[in-house]
PDB file of C-alpha atoms in Angstrom:
ATOM      1  CA  MET A 613     -15.556 -12.444 -15.794  1.00  0.00           C
ATOM      2  CA  LEU A 614     -16.840  -8.356 -14.743  1.00  0.00           C
ATOM      3  CA  LYS A 615     -16.046  -5.532 -16.700  1.00  0.00           C
ATOM      4  CA  ILE A 616     -16.040  -2.225 -15.048  1.00  0.00           C
ATOM      5  CA  ILE A 617     -16.394   0.546 -17.648  1.00  0.00           C
ATOM      6  CA  PHE A 618     -14.932   4.197 -17.209  1.00  0.00           C
ATOM      7  CA  SER A 619     -15.887   7.176 -18.441  1.00  0.00           C
ATOM      8  CA  ARG A 620     -13.366  10.164 -18.044  1.00  0.00           C
ATOM      9  CA  GLU A 621     -15.306  11.465 -15.609  1.00  0.00           C
ATOM     10  CA  ASP A 622     -15.201   8.356 -13.870  1.00  0.00           C
ATOM     11  CA  ILE A 623     -11.778   7.695 -13.668  1.00  0.00           C
ATOM     12  CA  LEU A 624     -11.577  11.419 -12.471  1.00  0.00           C
ATOM     13  CA  ARG A 625     -14.137  10.449  -9.681  1.00  0.00           C
ATOM     14  CA  THR A 626     -12.471   6.829  -8.331  1.00  0.00           C
ATOM     15  CA  ARG A 627     -10.953   6.730  -5.123  1.00  0.00           C
ATOM     16  CA  VAL A 628     -10.461   4.455  -2.293  1.00  0.00           C
ATOM     17  CA  ALA A 629     -12.382   4.112   1.113  1.00  0.00           C
ATOM     18  CA  PRO A 630     -10.470   5.578   3.859  1.00  0.00           C
ATOM     19  CA  ALA A 631     -10.035   2.822   6.371  1.00  0.00           C
ATOM     20  CA  ALA A 632     -11.449  -0.581   6.563  1.00  0.00           C
ATOM     21  CA  ASP A 633     -15.260  -0.460   6.220  1.00  0.00           C
ATOM     22  CA  PRO A 634     -16.720  -2.811   9.349  1.00  0.00           C
ATOM     23  CA  LEU A 635     -19.676  -4.245   7.673  1.00  0.00           C
ATOM     24  CA  TRP A 636     -17.714  -5.509   4.737  1.00  0.00           C
ATOM     25  CA  GLU A 637     -15.255  -7.177   6.276  1.00  0.00           C
ATOM     26  CA  LEU A 638     -18.061  -8.362   9.162  1.00  0.00           C
ATOM     27  CA  VAL A 639     -19.827 -10.275   6.074  1.00  0.00           C
ATOM     28  CA  LEU A 640     -16.461 -10.829   3.778  1.00  0.00           C
ATOM     29  CA  SER A 641     -15.300 -13.113   6.930  1.00  0.00           C
ATOM     30  CA  LEU A 642     -18.681 -14.667   7.544  1.00  0.00           C
ATOM     31  CA  HIS A 643     -17.628 -16.124   3.438  1.00  0.00           C
ATOM     32  CA  LEU A 644     -14.394 -17.371   5.357  1.00  0.00           C
ATOM     33  CA  LEU A 645     -15.517 -18.734   7.846  1.00  0.00           C
ATOM     34  CA  GLN A 646     -17.813 -21.107   6.075  1.00  0.00           C
ATOM     35  CA  GLY A 647     -15.527 -21.697   3.097  1.00  0.00           C
ATOM     36  CA  ARG A 648     -13.250 -24.360   2.865  1.00  0.00           C
ATOM     37  CA  SER A 649     -10.185 -22.680   2.060  1.00  0.00           C
ATOM     38  CA  ARG A 650      -6.803 -24.265   3.164  1.00  0.00           C
ATOM     39  CA  ASP A 651      -5.381 -21.010   4.017  1.00  0.00           C
ATOM     40  CA  PRO A 652      -3.362 -20.865   6.962  1.00  0.00           C
ATOM     41  CA  LEU A 653      -2.973 -17.496   7.400  1.00  0.00           C
ATOM     42  CA  SER A 654      -7.221 -17.337   8.490  1.00  0.00           C
ATOM     43  CA  ASN A 655      -6.745 -21.451   9.669  1.00  0.00           C
ATOM     44  CA  THR A 656      -6.540 -20.657  13.551  1.00  0.00           C
ATOM     45  CA  TRP A 657      -8.655 -17.699  13.475  1.00  0.00           C
ATOM     46  CA  ARG A 658     -11.458 -19.629  11.334  1.00  0.00           C
ATOM     47  CA  ARG A 659     -11.539 -23.012  14.330  1.00  0.00           C
ATOM     48  CA  GLY A 660     -12.070 -20.360  16.935  1.00  0.00           C
ATOM     49  CA  VAL A 661     -14.481 -18.308  16.191  1.00  0.00           C
ATOM     50  CA  ALA A 662     -16.368 -21.455  14.956  1.00  0.00           C
ATOM     51  CA  ARG A 663     -15.535 -23.630  18.592  1.00  0.00           C
ATOM     52  CA  GLY A 664     -16.621 -19.244  19.833  1.00  0.00           C
ATOM     53  CA  LEU A 665     -19.920 -19.730  18.032  1.00  0.00           C
ATOM     54  CA  ARG A 666     -20.703 -23.072  19.430  1.00  0.00           C
ATOM     55  CA  THR A 667     -20.415 -22.242  22.761  1.00  0.00           C
ATOM     56  CA  ASP A 668     -22.423 -18.976  22.694  1.00  0.00           C
ATOM     57  CA  THR A 669     -25.232 -18.681  24.419  1.00  0.00           C
ATOM     58  CA  GLY A 670     -27.937 -18.960  22.282  1.00  0.00           C
ATOM     59  CA  ALA A 671     -26.102 -19.696  19.417  1.00  0.00           C
ATOM     60  CA  GLU A 672     -29.009 -20.614  17.304  1.00  0.00           C
ATOM     61  CA  ARG A 673     -29.256 -16.899  17.086  1.00  0.00           C
ATOM     62  CA  TYR A 674     -26.655 -16.977  14.361  1.00  0.00           C
ATOM     63  CA  ARG A 675     -28.248 -19.475  12.263  1.00  0.00           C
ATOM     64  CA  LEU A 676     -30.065 -16.826   9.699  1.00  0.00           C
ATOM     65  CA  LEU A 677     -26.566 -14.549   9.760  1.00  0.00           C
ATOM     66  CA  LEU A 678     -24.919 -17.653   8.730  1.00  0.00           C
ATOM     67  CA  ALA A 679     -27.586 -18.068   5.918  1.00  0.00           C
ATOM     68  CA  LEU A 680     -27.584 -15.029   4.438  1.00  0.00           C
ATOM     69  CA  ASN A 681     -23.881 -15.088   3.942  1.00  0.00           C
ATOM     70  CA  PRO A 682     -23.122 -18.586   2.065  1.00  0.00           C
ATOM     71  CA  PRO A 683     -19.175 -19.051   1.070  1.00  0.00           C
ATOM     72  CA  ARG A 684     -19.797 -18.498  -2.374  1.00  0.00           C
ATOM     73  CA  GLY A 685     -22.482 -17.082  -4.667  1.00  0.00           C
ATOM     74  CA  TYR A 686     -24.512 -14.148  -3.820  1.00  0.00           C
ATOM     75  CA  PHE A 687     -25.001 -12.385  -0.651  1.00  0.00           C
ATOM     76  CA  PRO A 688     -27.243  -9.348  -0.231  1.00  0.00           C
ATOM     77  CA  ASP A 689     -26.308  -6.085  -0.728  1.00  0.00           C
ATOM     78  CA  PHE A 690     -28.260  -4.785   1.819  1.00  0.00           C
ATOM     79  CA  LEU A 691     -26.037  -6.107   4.635  1.00  0.00           C
ATOM     80  CA  THR A 692     -23.187  -3.576   3.335  1.00  0.00           C
ATOM     81  CA  PRO A 693     -25.086  -0.053   2.911  1.00  0.00           C
ATOM     82  CA  SER A 694     -22.435   2.958   2.526  1.00  0.00           C
ATOM     83  CA  ALA A 695     -23.139   4.311   5.746  1.00  0.00           C
ATOM     84  CA  SER A 696     -20.710   1.787   7.473  1.00  0.00           C
ATOM     85  CA  ARG A 697     -18.031   3.235   6.153  1.00  0.00           C
ATOM     86  CA  ASP A 698     -18.514   5.717   8.838  1.00  0.00           C
ATOM     87  CA  GLY A 699     -18.351   2.909  12.078  1.00  0.00           C
ATOM     88  CA  LEU A 700     -20.149  -0.166  12.418  1.00  0.00           C
ATOM     89  CA  GLU A 701     -22.971   1.690  14.755  1.00  0.00           C
ATOM     90  CA  ALA A 702     -23.698   3.998  11.778  1.00  0.00           C
ATOM     91  CA  GLY A 703     -23.711   0.608   9.214  1.00  0.00           C
ATOM     92  CA  LEU A 704     -26.452  -1.426  11.402  1.00  0.00           C
ATOM     93  CA  GLU A 705     -28.444   1.369  11.944  1.00  0.00           C
ATOM     94  CA  ALA A 706     -28.782   1.433   8.104  1.00  0.00           C
ATOM     95  CA  VAL A 707     -29.374  -2.610   7.678  1.00  0.00           C
ATOM     96  CA  ARG A 708     -32.174  -1.875  10.164  1.00  0.00           C
ATOM     97  CA  GLY A 709     -33.178   0.685   7.897  1.00  0.00           C
ATOM     98  CA  THR A 710     -33.496  -1.190   4.608  1.00  0.00           C
ATOM     99  CA  PRO A 711     -36.296  -0.283   2.705  1.00  0.00           C
ATOM    100  CA  LEU A 712     -38.694  -3.174   1.920  1.00  0.00           C
ATOM    101  CA  GLY A 713     -38.319  -3.114  -1.827  1.00  0.00           C
ATOM    102  CA  MET A 714     -35.036  -4.169  -1.175  1.00  0.00           C
ATOM    103  CA  LEU A 715     -35.186  -6.546   1.745  1.00  0.00           C
ATOM    104  CA  ARG A 716     -37.521  -8.642  -0.760  1.00  0.00           C
ATOM    105  CA  ARG A 717     -35.507  -8.322  -4.115  1.00  0.00           C
ATOM    106  CA  ASP A 718     -32.377  -9.186  -1.868  1.00  0.00           C
ATOM    107  CA  LEU A 719     -33.539 -12.263  -0.089  1.00  0.00           C
ATOM    108  CA  THR A 720     -35.672 -13.323  -2.965  1.00  0.00           C
ATOM    109  CA  VAL A 721     -32.381 -13.348  -5.313  1.00  0.00           C
ATOM    110  CA  LEU A 722     -30.640 -15.286  -2.340  1.00  0.00           C
ATOM    111  CA  ALA A 723     -33.510 -17.323  -1.911  1.00  0.00           C
ATOM    112  CA  ALA A 724     -33.489 -19.173  -5.744  1.00  0.00           C
ATOM    113  CA  GLU A 725     -29.830 -19.626  -4.578  1.00  0.00           C
ATOM    114  CA  THR A 726     -29.290 -21.085  -1.335  1.00  0.00           C
ATOM    115  CA  PRO A 727     -32.226 -22.451   1.685  1.00  0.00           C
ATOM    116  CA  LEU A 728     -32.875 -20.015   3.700  1.00  0.00           C
ATOM    117  CA  PRO A 729     -34.565 -20.665   7.593  1.00  0.00           C
ATOM    118  CA  PRO A 730     -37.991 -19.761   8.597  1.00  0.00           C
ATOM    119  CA  SER A 731     -36.791 -16.224   9.852  1.00  0.00           C
ATOM    120  CA  ALA A 732     -35.719 -15.318   6.005  1.00  0.00           C
ATOM    121  CA  THR A 733     -40.035 -14.790   5.896  1.00  0.00           C
ATOM    122  CA  THR A 734     -40.386 -12.130   8.527  1.00  0.00           C
ATOM    123  CA  LEU A 735     -37.052 -10.689   7.511  1.00  0.00           C
ATOM    124  CA  ALA A 736     -38.314 -10.346   3.748  1.00  0.00           C
ATOM    125  CA  ALA A 737     -41.653  -9.075   5.306  1.00  0.00           C
ATOM    126  CA  GLY A 738     -39.444  -5.937   6.807  1.00  0.00           C
ATOM    127  CA  GLU A 739     -40.587  -6.911  10.919  1.00  0.00           C
ATOM    128  CA  PRO A 740     -38.549  -4.272  12.882  1.00  0.00           C
ATOM    129  CA  GLU A 741     -38.082  -6.833  15.724  1.00  0.00           C
ATOM    130  CA  VAL A 742     -36.673  -9.609  13.507  1.00  0.00           C
ATOM    131  CA  LEU A 743     -34.249  -6.610  11.756  1.00  0.00           C
ATOM    132  CA  ARG A 744     -33.213  -5.517  15.593  1.00  0.00           C
ATOM    133  CA  ASP A 745     -32.403  -9.153  16.048  1.00  0.00           C
ATOM    134  CA  LEU A 746     -30.426  -9.496  12.960  1.00  0.00           C
ATOM    135  CA  THR A 747     -27.927  -6.406  13.787  1.00  0.00           C
ATOM    136  CA  ASP A 748     -27.777  -7.661  17.023  1.00  0.00           C
ATOM    137  CA  THR A 749     -26.591 -10.720  16.166  1.00  0.00           C
ATOM    138  CA  MET A 750     -24.053  -9.083  13.574  1.00  0.00           C
ATOM    139  CA  ALA A 751     -23.100  -6.999  16.729  1.00  0.00           C
ATOM    140  CA  ARG A 752     -22.306  -9.929  18.715  1.00  0.00           C
ATOM    141  CA  TYR A 753     -20.283 -11.820  15.437  1.00  0.00           C
ATOM    142  CA  ASN A 754     -18.563  -8.698  15.415  1.00  0.00           C
ATOM    143  CA  SER A 755     -16.987  -9.116  19.219  1.00  0.00           C
ATOM    144  CA  LEU A 756     -16.389 -12.094  18.526  1.00  0.00           C
ATOM    145  CA  ALA A 757     -14.182 -12.994  15.585  1.00  0.00           C
ATOM    146  CA  ILE A 758     -13.277  -9.344  14.588  1.00  0.00           C
ATOM    147  CA  THR A 759     -13.170  -6.680  17.471  1.00  0.00           C
ATOM    148  CA  PRO A 760      -9.597  -9.092  18.568  1.00  0.00           C
ATOM    149  CA  TYR A 761      -8.004  -8.832  15.546  1.00  0.00           C
ATOM    150  CA  TRP A 762      -9.219  -5.222  14.225  1.00  0.00           C
ATOM    151  CA  ALA A 763      -6.136  -3.600  14.766  1.00  0.00           C
ATOM    152  CA  ARG A 764      -4.339  -5.919  12.400  1.00  0.00           C
ATOM    153  CA  VAL A 765      -7.109  -5.242   9.771  1.00  0.00           C
ATOM    154  CA  GLN A 766      -6.515  -1.764   9.896  1.00  0.00           C
ATOM    155  CA  ALA A 767      -2.754  -2.203   9.955  1.00  0.00           C
ATOM    156  CA  ALA A 768      -3.313  -4.582   6.495  1.00  0.00           C
ATOM    157  CA  VAL A 769      -6.154  -1.880   5.223  1.00  0.00           C
ATOM    158  CA  GLU A 770      -3.577   1.025   5.636  1.00  0.00           C
ATOM    159  CA  ALA A 771      -0.593  -0.338   4.660  1.00  0.00           C
ATOM    160  CA  ASP A 772      -2.177  -1.433   1.213  1.00  0.00           C
ATOM    161  CA  ARG A 773      -3.768   2.649   1.355  1.00  0.00           C
ATOM    162  CA  ALA A 774       0.214   3.281   0.977  1.00  0.00           C
ATOM    163  CA  ARG A 775       0.475   1.273  -1.673  1.00  0.00           C
ATOM    164  CA  ARG A 776      -2.384   2.918  -3.405  1.00  0.00           C
ATOM    165  CA  ALA A 777      -1.535   6.530  -3.144  1.00  0.00           C
ATOM    166  CA  ARG A 778       1.946   5.867  -4.506  1.00  0.00           C
ATOM    167  CA  ALA A 779       0.375   4.458  -7.280  1.00  0.00           C
ATOM    168  CA  MET A 780      -1.803   7.484  -7.686  1.00  0.00           C
ATOM    169  CA  LEU A 781       0.822  10.026  -6.991  1.00  0.00           C
ATOM    170  CA  ASP A 782       3.320   8.391  -9.854  1.00  0.00           C
ATOM    171  CA  GLY A 783       0.773   7.543 -12.399  1.00  0.00           C
ATOM    172  CA  GLY A 784      -2.538   9.488 -11.743  1.00  0.00           C
ATOM    173  CA  ALA A 785      -6.133   7.553 -11.144  1.00  0.00           C
ATOM    174  CA  GLU A 786      -5.069   5.341 -14.067  1.00  0.00           C
ATOM    175  CA  GLY A 787      -1.732   4.370 -12.415  1.00  0.00           C
ATOM    176  CA  LEU A 788      -3.732   3.849  -9.103  1.00  0.00           C
ATOM    177  CA  LEU A 789      -6.636   1.514 -11.457  1.00  0.00           C
ATOM    178  CA  ALA A 790      -3.318  -0.443 -13.180  1.00  0.00           C
ATOM    179  CA  SER A 791      -2.011  -1.085  -9.748  1.00  0.00           C
ATOM    180  CA  LEU A 792      -4.484  -3.543  -9.096  1.00  0.00           C
ATOM    181  CA  LYS A 793      -3.440  -6.642 -11.010  1.00  0.00           C
ATOM    182  CA  PRO A 794      -2.924  -9.125 -11.046  1.00  0.00           C
ATOM    183  CA  ALA A 795      -6.400  -9.867  -9.645  1.00  0.00           C
ATOM    184  CA  MET A 796      -7.418  -6.996 -11.945  1.00  0.00           C
ATOM    185  CA  ARG A 797      -6.791  -6.008 -15.664  1.00  0.00           C
ATOM    186  CA  TRP A 798      -6.907  -2.419 -16.533  1.00  0.00           C
ATOM    187  CA  ALA A 799      -6.822  -0.976 -20.100  1.00  0.00           C
ATOM    188  CA  ASP A 800      -8.397   1.066 -22.718  1.00  0.00           C
ATOM    189  CA  GLY A 801     -11.116   2.519 -19.864  1.00  0.00           C
ATOM    190  CA  VAL A 802     -12.024  -0.656 -18.560  1.00  0.00           C
ATOM    191  CA  LEU A 803     -10.890  -2.867 -14.973  1.00  0.00           C
ATOM    192  CA  GLU A 804     -11.440  -6.303 -15.681  1.00  0.00           C
ATOM    193  CA  VAL A 805     -11.972  -8.443 -12.516  1.00  0.00           C
ATOM    194  CA  LEU A 806     -10.783 -11.851 -13.892  1.00  0.00           C
ATOM    195  CA  ASP A 807     -11.860 -14.918 -11.834  1.00  0.00           C
ATOM    196  CA  TYR A 808     -15.251 -12.738 -10.833  1.00  0.00           C
ATOM    197  CA  PRO A 809     -17.867 -15.469 -10.420  1.00  0.00           C
ATOM    198  CA  ASP A 810     -20.533 -13.762 -12.868  1.00  0.00           C
ATOM    199  CA  THR A 811     -20.211 -12.319 -16.497  1.00  0.00           C
ATOM    200  CA  ARG A 812     -21.857  -8.682 -16.274  1.00  0.00           C
ATOM    201  CA  GLU A 813     -20.759  -5.344 -17.131  1.00  0.00           C
ATOM    202  CA  LEU A 814     -21.565  -2.519 -14.390  1.00  0.00           C
ATOM    203  CA  HIS A 815     -21.475   1.217 -16.123  1.00  0.00           C
ATOM    204  CA  LEU A 816     -20.516   3.470 -13.876  1.00  0.00           C
ATOM    205  CA  ASP A 817     -22.374   6.197 -16.093  1.00  0.00           C
ATOM    206  CA  GLY A 818     -20.411   9.370 -14.373  1.00  0.00           C
ATOM    207  CA  ARG A 819     -20.368   8.095 -10.822  1.00  0.00           C
ATOM    208  CA  GLY A 820     -17.100   7.054 -10.031  1.00  0.00           C
ATOM    209  CA  LEU A 821     -15.814   3.799  -8.626  1.00  0.00           C
ATOM    210  CA  LEU A 822     -15.164   3.370  -4.838  1.00  0.00           C
ATOM    211  CA  LEU A 823     -12.215   0.907  -4.107  1.00  0.00           C
ATOM    212  CA  VAL A 824     -12.249  -1.093  -0.678  1.00  0.00           C
ATOM    213  CA  PRO A 825      -9.438  -2.361   0.472  1.00  0.00           C
ATOM    214  CA  SER A 826     -10.402  -5.297   2.337  1.00  0.00           C
ATOM    215  CA  PHE A 827      -8.480  -8.034   4.726  1.00  0.00           C
ATOM    216  CA  PHE A 828     -11.438 -10.554   4.588  1.00  0.00           C
ATOM    217  CA  CYS A 829     -11.182 -10.713   1.183  1.00  0.00           C
ATOM    218  CA  SER A 830     -10.396 -13.729   0.155  1.00  0.00           C
ATOM    219  CA  ARG A 831      -9.189 -14.010  -3.221  1.00  0.00           C
ATOM    220  CA  THR A 832     -11.892 -12.489  -5.846  1.00  0.00           C
ATOM    221  CA  PRO A 833     -12.826  -9.082  -5.959  1.00  0.00           C
ATOM    222  CA  VAL A 834     -16.343  -8.196  -4.782  1.00  0.00           C
ATOM    223  CA  ALA A 835     -19.452  -5.683  -6.025  1.00  0.00           C
ATOM    224  CA  LEU A 836     -22.641  -5.369  -5.335  1.00  0.00           C
ATOM    225  CA  LEU A 837     -25.268  -6.830  -7.662  1.00  0.00           C
ATOM    226  CA  ASP A 838     -27.724  -3.749  -7.715  1.00  0.00           C
ATOM    227  CA  PRO A 839     -26.428  -1.464 -10.576  1.00  0.00           C
ATOM    228  CA  SER A 840     -28.044   1.673  -9.424  1.00  0.00           C
ATOM    229  CA  LEU A 841     -26.345   1.626  -5.952  1.00  0.00           C
ATOM    230  CA  PRO A 842     -23.113   3.386  -5.774  1.00  0.00           C
ATOM    231  CA  PRO A 843     -20.509   1.520  -7.201  1.00  0.00           C
ATOM    232  CA  VAL A 844     -18.124  -0.556  -5.105  1.00  0.00           C
ATOM    233  CA  LEU A 845     -15.287  -2.722  -5.840  1.00  0.00           C
ATOM    234  CA  VAL A 846     -14.111  -4.447  -2.632  1.00  0.00           C
ATOM    235  CA  TYR A 847     -11.001  -5.951  -3.106  1.00  0.00           C
ATOM    236  CA  PRO A 848      -8.176  -8.555  -0.886  1.00  0.00           C
ATOM    237  CA  VAL A 849      -5.597  -7.131   0.677  1.00  0.00           C
ATOM    238  CA  ASP A 850      -1.858  -8.666   2.156  1.00  0.00           C
ATOM    239  CA  ARG A 851      -3.171 -10.117   4.836  1.00  0.00           C
ATOM    240  CA  LEU A 852       0.341  -9.162   6.616  1.00  0.00           C
ATOM    241  CA  GLY A 853       1.481 -12.830   8.340  1.00  0.00           C
ATOM    242  CA  GLY A 854      -1.913 -13.799   8.775  1.00  0.00           C
ATOM    243  CA  LEU A 855      -4.836 -12.943  12.444  1.00  0.00           C
ATOM    244  CA  THR A 856      -3.283 -12.392  15.470  1.00  0.00           C
ATOM    245  CA  PRO A 857      -5.854 -11.120  18.194  1.00  0.00           C
ATOM    246  CA  GLU A 858      -4.768  -7.324  19.844  1.00  0.00           C
ATOM    247  CA  SER A 859      -3.358  -9.227  22.818  1.00  0.00           C
ATOM    248  CA  GLY A 860      -0.655 -10.915  21.090  1.00  0.00           C
ATOM    249  CA  GLY A 861      -1.606 -13.885  19.959  1.00  0.00           C
ATOM    250  CA  GLY A 862       0.843 -16.830  19.650  1.00  0.00           C
ATOM    251  CA  GLU A 863       3.365 -14.403  21.046  1.00  0.00           C
ATOM    252  CA  SER A 864       4.681 -14.805  24.555  1.00  0.00           C
ATOM    253  CA  ASP A 865       4.092 -11.526  26.457  1.00  0.00           C
ATOM    254  CA  ALA A 866       8.340 -12.336  27.537  1.00  0.00           C
ATOM    255  CA  ALA A 867       8.958 -11.868  23.436  1.00  0.00           C
ATOM    256  CA  GLN A 868       6.559  -8.960  23.377  1.00  0.00           C
ATOM    257  CA  ARG A 869       8.367  -7.360  26.261  1.00  0.00           C
ATOM    258  CA  GLU A 870      12.416  -8.262  24.694  1.00  0.00           C
ATOM    259  CA  ALA A 871      10.700  -6.750  21.040  1.00  0.00           C
ATOM    260  CA  LEU A 872       9.988  -3.530  22.206  1.00  0.00           C
ATOM    261  CA  ALA A 873      13.155  -3.191  24.186  1.00  0.00           C
ATOM    262  CA  ALA A 874      14.765  -3.448  21.324  1.00  0.00           C
ATOM    263  CA  LEU A 875      13.780  -0.311  19.760  1.00  0.00           C
ATOM    264  CA  LEU A 876      15.147   2.111  22.742  1.00  0.00           C
ATOM    265  CA  GLY A 877      17.533   4.164  20.210  1.00  0.00           C
ATOM    266  CA  ARG A 878      17.552   7.514  18.465  1.00  0.00           C
ATOM    267  CA  THR A 879      17.825   5.869  14.883  1.00  0.00           C
ATOM    268  CA  ARG A 880      14.733   3.233  15.463  1.00  0.00           C
ATOM    269  CA  ALA A 881      12.627   6.314  16.908  1.00  0.00           C
ATOM    270  CA  ALA A 882      13.603   8.215  12.969  1.00  0.00           C
ATOM    271  CA  VAL A 883      12.767   4.762  11.598  1.00  0.00           C
ATOM    272  CA  LEU A 884       9.615   4.711  13.023  1.00  0.00           C
ATOM    273  CA  GLN A 885       9.315   8.703  12.216  1.00  0.00           C
ATOM    274  CA  VAL A 886      10.065   8.325   8.234  1.00  0.00           C
ATOM    275  CA  ALA A 887       7.444   5.583   8.031  1.00  0.00           C
ATOM    276  CA  ASP A 888       4.787   6.992   9.335  1.00  0.00           C
ATOM    277  CA  GLU A 889       3.041   7.794   5.632  1.00  0.00           C
ATOM    278  CA  GLY A 890       4.714   4.831   3.770  1.00  0.00           C
ATOM    279  CA  CYS A 891       8.379   4.699   3.227  1.00  0.00           C
ATOM    280  CA  THR A 892      10.581   2.118   1.173  1.00  0.00           C
ATOM    281  CA  THR A 893      14.086   0.485   2.537  1.00  0.00           C
ATOM    282  CA  GLY A 894      16.243   2.501  -0.026  1.00  0.00           C
ATOM    283  CA  GLU A 895      13.940   5.893   0.971  1.00  0.00           C
ATOM    284  CA  MET A 896      14.224   5.750   4.520  1.00  0.00           C
ATOM    285  CA  ALA A 897      18.303   4.924   4.325  1.00  0.00           C
ATOM    286  CA  ARG A 898      18.560   8.120   2.112  1.00  0.00           C
ATOM    287  CA  ARG A 899      16.444   9.924   4.206  1.00  0.00           C
ATOM    288  CA  LEU A 900      18.393   8.897   7.652  1.00  0.00           C
ATOM    289  CA  HIS A 901      21.813   8.650   5.792  1.00  0.00           C
ATOM    290  CA  ILE A 902      22.271   4.887   7.358  1.00  0.00           C
ATOM    291  CA  SER A 903      22.867   2.248   4.688  1.00  0.00           C
ATOM    292  CA  ALA A 904      20.182   0.216   3.419  1.00  0.00           C
ATOM    293  CA  ALA A 905      21.528  -2.667   5.254  1.00  0.00           C
ATOM    294  CA  ALA A 906      21.233  -0.819   8.104  1.00  0.00           C
ATOM    295  CA  ALA A 907      17.512   0.501   7.829  1.00  0.00           C
ATOM    296  CA  SER A 908      16.357  -3.653   6.882  1.00  0.00           C
ATOM    297  CA  GLN A 909      17.816  -4.745  10.037  1.00  0.00           C
ATOM    298  CA  HIS A 910      15.794  -1.907  11.585  1.00  0.00           C
ATOM    299  CA  THR A 911      12.747  -2.404  10.123  1.00  0.00           C
ATOM    300  CA  THR A 912      12.853  -6.288  11.117  1.00  0.00           C
ATOM    301  CA  VAL A 913      13.056  -5.082  14.681  1.00  0.00           C
ATOM    302  CA  LEU A 914      10.185  -2.638  14.185  1.00  0.00           C
ATOM    303  CA  ARG A 915       7.900  -5.646  11.976  1.00  0.00           C
ATOM    304  CA  ASN A 916       8.894  -7.649  15.394  1.00  0.00           C
ATOM    305  CA  ALA A 917       7.891  -5.706  17.672  1.00  0.00           C
ATOM    306  CA  GLY A 918       4.429  -5.485  15.611  1.00  0.00           C
ATOM    307  CA  LEU A 919       4.444  -2.309  15.158  1.00  0.00           C
ATOM    308  CA  LEU A 920       5.873  -1.465  11.316  1.00  0.00           C
ATOM    309  CA  VAL A 921       4.363  -3.586   8.243  1.00  0.00           C
ATOM    310  CA  SER A 922       6.236  -4.202   5.337  1.00  0.00           C
ATOM    311  CA  HIS A 923       5.211  -5.371   1.401  1.00  0.00           C
ATOM    312  CA  ARG A 924       7.370  -6.459  -1.015  1.00  0.00           C
ATOM    313  CA  ASP A 925       6.350  -5.303  -4.741  1.00  0.00           C
ATOM    314  CA  ARG A 926       8.836  -6.341  -6.946  1.00  0.00           C
ATOM    315  CA  ASN A 927      11.998  -4.836  -5.874  1.00  0.00           C
ATOM    316  CA  THR A 928      10.777  -2.692  -3.204  1.00  0.00           C
ATOM    317  CA  VAL A 929       9.913  -3.005   0.074  1.00  0.00           C
ATOM    318  CA  LEU A 930       7.441  -0.353   1.661  1.00  0.00           C
ATOM    319  CA  HIS A 931       6.827   0.457   5.135  1.00  0.00           C
ATOM    320  CA  THR A 932       4.575   2.078   7.080  1.00  0.00           C
ATOM    321  CA  LEU A 933       2.788   2.042  10.736  1.00  0.00           C
ATOM    322  CA  THR A 934       0.631  -0.469  12.379  1.00  0.00           C
ATOM    323  CA  PRO A 935      -1.757   1.022  14.979  1.00  0.00           C
ATOM    324  CA  LEU A 936       0.316   0.460  17.517  1.00  0.00           C
ATOM    325  CA  GLY A 937       3.357   2.422  16.275  1.00  0.00           C
ATOM    326  CA  ARG A 938       1.068   5.015  15.093  1.00  0.00           C
ATOM    327  CA  ALA A 939       0.289   5.013  18.544  1.00  0.00           C
ATOM    328  CA  VAL A 940       3.638   4.771  20.168  1.00  0.00           C
ATOM    329  CA  LEU A 941       4.940   7.436  17.902  1.00  0.00           C
ATOM    330  CA  ASP A 942       2.378   9.398  18.681  1.00  0.00           C
ATOM    331  CA  ALA A 943       3.442   9.238  22.321  1.00  0.00           C
TER     332      ALA A 943
END
């Protein structure tokens, strides 16, 4: 179990990341790819990515990246720098600039648990060429495994952020922390990650905590090992039906056209608008002066068209826009 110890100042400084973090998603997707999960929402994605890696020219290039990210246990902190919140390129630049001491420490810890290829030795020595090769491989993997699904990742993270925002509005920062159950438990200034693989404590010491919602975080929340780094806790979000590429995945073009055609009409346009910042079915019905049944029907059509996502929390359903839905609304 991981226990995160908060002071009153830490509670006030706790916040949620503004968007999906590209390097956290990349790294955690590698764990999911190599794991043995039978999660049906990720099986099709895993098979497609594994096939792409096997057929990619120079597939051997992925050997070091895969070794650095085993499906279970420790993985290096330097692969997920805080700079990645500014985008993939900023994150990769930070990886290339990792201090030598951090490289050596992280890889020594990893080598004690996981067999590493010979290239890890030159990586631990801080060889610039090896760091460039590593980040080039990360970018190549990202284009294959993450980019085609990025709209789905963003939609799921944005939907979770809407949930956390409502929890914050209703109960303040402590309400936000309490909303992280059942994977975590908040009580008396301590956030407990219940199924964490190690037993340790993380004292925030006035720095606050950055909560990072993640699509590819499989089940258990993840924290950095080094307590001197800015405190981060990455936690899984509802995947909203699984992984489909931006092109539509398993749905046919004809089905998508039919779904989009069903959007025509003033009421559904209004439903799309009120869902812009997150809205429950009941709130939608009250704002638009329609019945709850009508609101549910309209949101179902919008959700089937890929413009809306819905998340049930006890007896309410919260609706938020996907990136495509927001683009349609803006247009």
